[in-house]
Amino acid sequence: TSLFIFREFNRNAGKSNEESDLWLAYCAFHLGDYKKAYEEYKTLRDGGSTHPEVLLGLACASFFLGMYKESSAAAEKAPPSSLKNRLSFHLAHKFGDEKSLMSFHQQLQDVVEDQLSLASIHYLRSHYQEAIDIYKRILLDNREHLALNVYVALCYYKLDYFDVSQEVLAVYLAHSPDW
């Protein structure tokens, strides 16, 4: 947050540039201030920025604000990337576009970010066992991702396996007792 405050201060002092504005938008997004991120990315876009992250950042911020049509429009103009594919995958789900959903699904790779995206879509479509399988596979290779146990527990809960859900959640709580 200190960097965010510093960049905002520089902007107000007339010392901002495209790079610092990009950082401000990035920081706002990752701090969960999606409205601020949206405004920053939109200002950059409207100011004629050609930086490849501007349109994708705008698309992601729009998505988190529930502005799916605007998100889709910005994503379509963004250069190809794995993040663009994941965002488009989620937008296809939101729009109920099965053909596009399957197309973006086929473009997913065997990397953690893509697999987490796939698992979340399985969860949203009530395919809980498929989501569990993906989460468990990720956990086998990435034991440090303990929070995934919370998602596994949620899936088991949705399948009415309440005891299993509590056991899996206990694994996470044992490492994060303050939660």
CSV table of C-alpha atoms in Angstrom, one decimal:
chain,number,residue,atom,x,y,z
A,1,THR,CA,0.0,0.0,0.0
A,2,SER,CA,2.9,2.4,0.5
A,3,LEU,CA,3.8,2.1,-3.2
A,4,PHE,CA,0.2,2.9,-4.0
A,5,ILE,CA,0.2,6.0,-1.8
A,6,PHE,CA,3.6,7.1,-3.3
A,7,ARG,CA,2.4,6.7,-6.9
A,8,GLU,CA,-0.8,8.7,-6.1
A,9,PHE,CA,1.3,11.4,-4.4
A,10,ASN,CA,3.5,11.7,-7.5
A,11,ARG,CA,0.5,11.9,-9.8
A,12,ASN,CA,-1.0,14.7,-7.7
A,13,ALA,CA,2.4,16.5,-7.8
A,14,GLY,CA,2.4,16.3,-11.6
A,15,LYS,CA,5.2,13.7,-11.7
A,16,SER,CA,3.3,10.8,-13.2
A,17,ASN,CA,4.0,9.0,-16.4
A,18,GLU,CA,2.5,6.0,-18.2
A,19,GLU,CA,4.7,3.5,-16.3
A,20,SER,CA,3.7,4.9,-12.9
A,21,ASP,CA,0.1,5.1,-13.9
A,22,LEU,CA,0.3,1.4,-14.9
A,23,TRP,CA,1.7,0.6,-11.5
A,24,LEU,CA,-1.0,2.5,-9.8
A,25,ALA,CA,-3.7,0.6,-11.7
A,26,TYR,CA,-1.9,-2.7,-11.0
A,27,CYS,CA,-1.6,-2.0,-7.3
A,28,ALA,CA,-5.3,-0.9,-7.1
A,29,PHE,CA,-6.4,-4.1,-8.8
A,30,HIS,CA,-4.2,-6.4,-6.6
A,31,LEU,CA,-5.4,-4.5,-3.4
A,32,GLY,CA,-9.0,-5.4,-4.5
A,33,ASP,CA,-9.9,-1.8,-5.4
A,34,TYR,CA,-11.4,-2.8,-8.7
A,35,LYS,CA,-13.2,0.5,-9.3
A,36,LYS,CA,-10.0,2.5,-8.9
A,37,ALA,CA,-8.1,0.0,-11.2
A,38,TYR,CA,-10.9,0.3,-13.7
A,39,GLU,CA,-10.7,4.1,-13.7
A,40,GLU,CA,-6.9,4.0,-14.0
A,41,TYR,CA,-6.9,1.5,-16.9
A,42,LYS,CA,-9.7,3.4,-18.6
A,43,THR,CA,-7.8,6.7,-18.3
A,44,LEU,CA,-4.7,5.1,-19.7
A,45,ARG,CA,-6.8,3.6,-22.6
A,46,ASP,CA,-8.6,6.9,-23.3
A,47,GLY,CA,-5.3,8.7,-23.2
A,48,GLY,CA,-4.0,6.6,-26.1
A,49,SER,CA,-1.8,4.2,-24.2
A,50,THR,CA,-0.7,1.3,-26.4
A,51,HIS,CA,0.8,-0.7,-23.6
A,52,PRO,CA,-0.4,-4.3,-24.0
A,53,GLU,CA,-1.5,-4.6,-20.3
A,54,VAL,CA,-3.9,-1.7,-20.4
A,55,LEU,CA,-6.8,-3.4,-22.3
A,56,LEU,CA,-6.4,-6.7,-20.4
A,57,GLY,CA,-6.2,-4.8,-17.1
A,58,LEU,CA,-9.3,-2.9,-18.0
A,59,ALA,CA,-11.0,-6.2,-19.0
A,60,CYS,CA,-10.1,-7.9,-15.7
A,61,ALA,CA,-11.2,-4.9,-13.6
A,62,SER,CA,-14.5,-4.7,-15.5
A,63,PHE,CA,-15.0,-8.4,-14.9
A,64,PHE,CA,-14.5,-8.1,-11.2
A,65,LEU,CA,-17.0,-5.2,-11.2
A,66,GLY,CA,-19.6,-7.4,-12.9
A,67,MET,CA,-19.4,-5.3,-16.1
A,68,TYR,CA,-19.1,-8.4,-18.3
A,69,LYS,CA,-20.0,-6.9,-21.7
A,70,GLU,CA,-17.4,-4.2,-21.2
A,71,SER,CA,-14.9,-6.8,-20.0
A,72,SER,CA,-15.5,-8.8,-23.1
A,73,ALA,CA,-15.1,-5.8,-25.4
A,74,ALA,CA,-11.8,-4.9,-23.9
A,75,ALA,CA,-10.6,-8.5,-23.8
A,76,GLU,CA,-11.3,-8.9,-27.5
A,77,LYS,CA,-9.0,-6.0,-28.3
A,78,ALA,CA,-6.2,-7.2,-26.0
A,79,PRO,CA,-3.2,-9.1,-27.4
A,80,PRO,CA,-3.3,-12.9,-27.0
A,81,SER,CA,-2.1,-14.2,-23.6
A,82,SER,CA,-2.9,-17.0,-21.2
A,83,LEU,CA,-4.6,-14.5,-18.9
A,84,LYS,CA,-6.8,-13.3,-21.8
A,85,ASN,CA,-7.8,-16.9,-22.5
A,86,ARG,CA,-8.7,-17.5,-18.9
A,87,LEU,CA,-10.7,-14.3,-18.7
A,88,SER,CA,-12.5,-15.2,-22.0
A,89,PHE,CA,-13.2,-18.7,-20.6
A,90,HIS,CA,-14.9,-17.2,-17.6
A,91,LEU,CA,-16.8,-14.7,-19.7
A,92,ALA,CA,-18.1,-17.5,-21.9
A,93,HIS,CA,-19.4,-19.2,-18.8
A,94,LYS,CA,-21.0,-16.0,-17.6
A,95,PHE,CA,-22.7,-15.5,-21.0
A,96,GLY,CA,-23.7,-19.2,-21.2
A,97,ASP,CA,-21.8,-19.5,-24.5
A,98,GLU,CA,-21.0,-23.2,-24.6
A,99,LYS,CA,-19.3,-23.2,-28.0
A,100,SER,CA,-16.8,-20.4,-26.9
A,101,LEU,CA,-16.5,-22.0,-23.5
A,102,MET,CA,-15.3,-25.3,-25.1
A,103,SER,CA,-13.0,-23.4,-27.5
A,104,PHE,CA,-11.3,-21.5,-24.6
A,105,HIS,CA,-11.2,-24.7,-22.6
A,106,GLN,CA,-9.2,-26.4,-25.3
A,107,GLN,CA,-6.6,-23.6,-25.1
A,108,LEU,CA,-6.0,-24.1,-21.4
A,109,GLN,CA,-2.6,-25.5,-20.6
A,110,ASP,CA,-1.3,-27.7,-17.8
A,111,VAL,CA,-0.1,-24.8,-15.7
A,112,VAL,CA,-1.4,-24.0,-12.2
A,113,GLU,CA,-3.2,-20.8,-13.2
A,114,ASP,CA,-5.1,-22.4,-16.1
A,115,GLN,CA,-5.9,-25.5,-14.0
A,116,LEU,CA,-7.3,-23.3,-11.2
A,117,SER,CA,-9.4,-21.5,-13.7
A,118,LEU,CA,-10.8,-24.8,-15.0
A,119,ALA,CA,-11.5,-26.0,-11.5
A,120,SER,CA,-13.4,-22.9,-10.7
A,121,ILE,CA,-15.6,-23.3,-13.8
A,122,HIS,CA,-16.2,-26.9,-12.8
A,123,TYR,CA,-17.3,-25.7,-9.3
A,124,LEU,CA,-19.5,-23.0,-10.8
A,125,ARG,CA,-21.2,-25.6,-13.0
A,126,SER,CA,-21.7,-27.9,-10.0
A,127,HIS,CA,-19.1,-30.4,-11.3
A,128,TYR,CA,-17.7,-30.7,-7.8
A,129,GLN,CA,-15.8,-34.1,-8.3
A,130,GLU,CA,-14.0,-32.7,-11.3
A,131,ALA,CA,-13.0,-29.7,-9.4
A,132,ILE,CA,-11.8,-31.8,-6.5
A,133,ASP,CA,-9.7,-33.9,-8.9
A,134,ILE,CA,-8.0,-30.8,-10.3
A,135,TYR,CA,-7.4,-29.3,-6.8
A,136,LYS,CA,-5.9,-32.5,-5.5
A,137,ARG,CA,-3.6,-32.8,-8.5
A,138,ILE,CA,-2.3,-29.3,-8.0
A,139,LEU,CA,-1.8,-30.0,-4.3
A,140,LEU,CA,0.3,-33.1,-5.1
A,141,ASP,CA,2.7,-30.9,-7.0
A,142,ASN,CA,2.4,-27.7,-4.9
A,143,ARG,CA,2.1,-28.6,-1.2
A,144,GLU,CA,2.6,-25.0,-0.2
A,145,HIS,CA,-0.8,-24.1,-1.7
A,146,LEU,CA,-2.5,-25.0,1.5
A,147,ALA,CA,-5.5,-22.7,0.9
A,148,LEU,CA,-6.6,-25.0,-1.9
A,149,ASN,CA,-7.8,-27.3,0.9
A,150,VAL,CA,-10.5,-24.8,1.6
A,151,TYR,CA,-11.8,-25.2,-2.0
A,152,VAL,CA,-11.6,-29.0,-1.8
A,153,ALA,CA,-13.6,-28.8,1.5
A,154,LEU,CA,-16.2,-26.6,-0.2
A,155,CYS,CA,-16.6,-29.2,-3.0
A,156,TYR,CA,-17.0,-32.1,-0.5
A,157,TYR,CA,-19.5,-30.0,1.4
A,158,LYS,CA,-21.5,-29.4,-1.8
A,159,LEU,CA,-21.4,-33.2,-2.4
A,160,ASP,CA,-22.9,-33.7,1.1
A,161,TYR,CA,-19.7,-35.3,2.4
A,162,PHE,CA,-19.7,-33.1,5.5
A,163,ASP,CA,-17.3,-35.2,7.6
A,164,VAL,CA,-14.7,-35.4,4.8
A,165,SER,CA,-15.2,-31.6,4.3
A,166,GLN,CA,-14.4,-31.0,7.9
A,167,GLU,CA,-11.3,-33.2,7.8
A,168,VAL,CA,-9.9,-31.5,4.7
A,169,LEU,CA,-10.6,-28.1,6.2
A,170,ALA,CA,-8.8,-29.1,9.4
A,171,VAL,CA,-5.6,-29.6,7.3
A,172,TYR,CA,-5.7,-26.0,6.3
A,173,LEU,CA,-6.7,-24.7,9.8
A,174,ALA,CA,-3.8,-26.7,11.4
A,175,HIS,CA,-1.4,-24.5,9.4
A,176,SER,CA,-3.5,-21.3,9.7
A,177,PRO,CA,-5.0,-21.4,13.2
A,178,ASP,CA,-5.9,-17.6,13.2
A,179,TRP,CA,-8.2,-18.0,10.2
